[in-house]
Structures are given as C-alpha cells and as structure tokens.
Amino acid sequence: MTFPLFEKIEVIGASAHPLFVYLTELAPFRGFDNGTAEGQWMQDFLKEKYPQIYDGDGVKWNFTKFLIGRDGQVKDRFETTIEPKDMEPAILSLL
C-alpha cells in the first residue's frame, strides 16, 4: 500500500481539499501583524496583487501554519509572516 504524502492539493477556492476547508473554518484569518514590516508588506502585496486571495478565511500564502492539539482540535493559526520560533509559547502551552 502507498500513501501520497507529497501529493499536490488545492488549499483555497472551490477545489480546496476538505482538510483545509476544515482548518480554515475552525481557525479563520485574523489578518497580518501590521506592527511588523513583513506583516504590512504581505497585507499590501496581497490586497494589491491578489485581492481574491486576501478576502475570506482561506490560506493566504505559503507557510500558513495550523497548530493542532493532542486532542485533534485546531488550537491556533499562524500566518506566513510568523517565524516558527515565534510559535514556541503556543506550542509549549499544549505540552
């Protein structure tokens, strides 16, 4: 038996994989951190170049991260501008 671990899937739009539909329903988009240059840049970039992506709760760009607890529940969402090291407090709170 094989498992398509690296199979390409859609994460936004009408063809979005059910996993990402579920994740974005439970952890909606809360915006970018406009207190950082990266957050402001990403917001401006998407609003100007890809407004259809910016609207709604879907994944906005590569490296959106979802934190799932041991109970299988979605605990948090971190946008592409958040570095993994900045997620540490949220992760530690679940251990």
XYZ file of C-alpha atoms in Angstrom:
95
model
C 0.000 0.000 0.000
C 1.216 3.522 -0.727
C 0.373 6.841 0.824
C 0.616 10.016 -1.347
C 2.437 12.064 1.287
C 3.575 14.732 -1.146
C 0.605 14.818 -3.458
C -0.235 18.352 -4.572
C -3.603 19.604 -3.337
C -5.571 22.820 -3.603
C -5.841 24.818 -0.380
C -8.146 27.648 -1.477
C -11.192 28.070 -3.652
C -13.920 25.703 -4.761
C -11.435 22.825 -5.190
C -9.841 23.228 -1.757
C -9.019 19.959 -0.037
C -11.517 19.167 2.769
C -8.712 19.304 5.347
C -8.002 22.953 4.550
C -11.694 23.812 4.420
C -11.966 22.352 7.942
C -8.825 24.079 9.238
C -9.805 27.498 7.934
C -13.350 27.165 9.296
C -12.004 26.466 12.781
C -9.117 28.943 12.581
C -10.264 31.878 10.433
C -7.912 34.501 9.045
C -7.287 37.239 11.622
C -5.103 39.432 9.439
C -1.387 40.023 9.358
C 0.571 41.707 12.127
C 0.769 45.243 10.762
C 3.163 46.099 13.586
C 5.870 44.322 11.602
C 7.339 45.272 8.250
C 6.722 41.730 6.973
C 3.073 41.756 8.007
C 2.416 45.158 6.469
C 4.206 44.166 3.265
C 2.263 40.903 2.934
C -1.065 42.639 3.513
C -0.316 45.377 0.988
C 1.046 42.883 -1.553
C -1.978 40.605 -1.402
C -4.528 43.419 -1.413
C -2.890 44.944 -4.479
C -1.872 41.866 -6.491
C -4.211 39.102 -5.256
C -7.294 40.648 -3.625
C -9.278 37.441 -4.254
C -6.793 35.572 -2.032
C -6.815 38.232 0.694
C -10.590 38.120 1.080
C -12.119 35.434 3.264
C -10.580 32.945 5.657
C -8.605 30.774 3.231
C -4.862 30.231 3.319
C -3.216 33.442 2.173
C 0.253 32.318 1.132
C 2.818 29.582 1.543
C 3.719 28.586 5.069
C 0.444 29.330 6.823
C 0.691 27.066 9.866
C -2.069 25.428 11.914
C -1.418 24.257 15.468
C -3.324 21.087 16.346
C -3.564 19.870 19.954
C -3.168 16.312 21.159
C -6.945 16.103 21.231
C -7.026 16.704 17.473
C -8.594 20.149 17.825
C -7.335 23.213 15.964
C -5.727 25.453 18.598
C -4.274 28.311 16.553
C -3.297 29.612 13.149
C -0.089 31.404 12.258
C 0.283 33.272 9.013
C 3.228 33.063 6.648
C 4.971 36.061 8.228
C 5.236 34.303 11.624
C 8.531 32.521 12.173
C 8.302 29.032 13.687
C 10.332 30.144 16.742
C 7.602 32.698 17.486
C 5.093 29.864 17.787
C 7.012 28.324 20.692
C 4.865 29.739 23.544
C 1.681 28.428 21.931
C 3.266 25.022 21.367
C 4.649 24.818 24.900
C 1.239 25.671 26.337
C -0.114 22.487 24.793
C 2.601 20.162 26.109
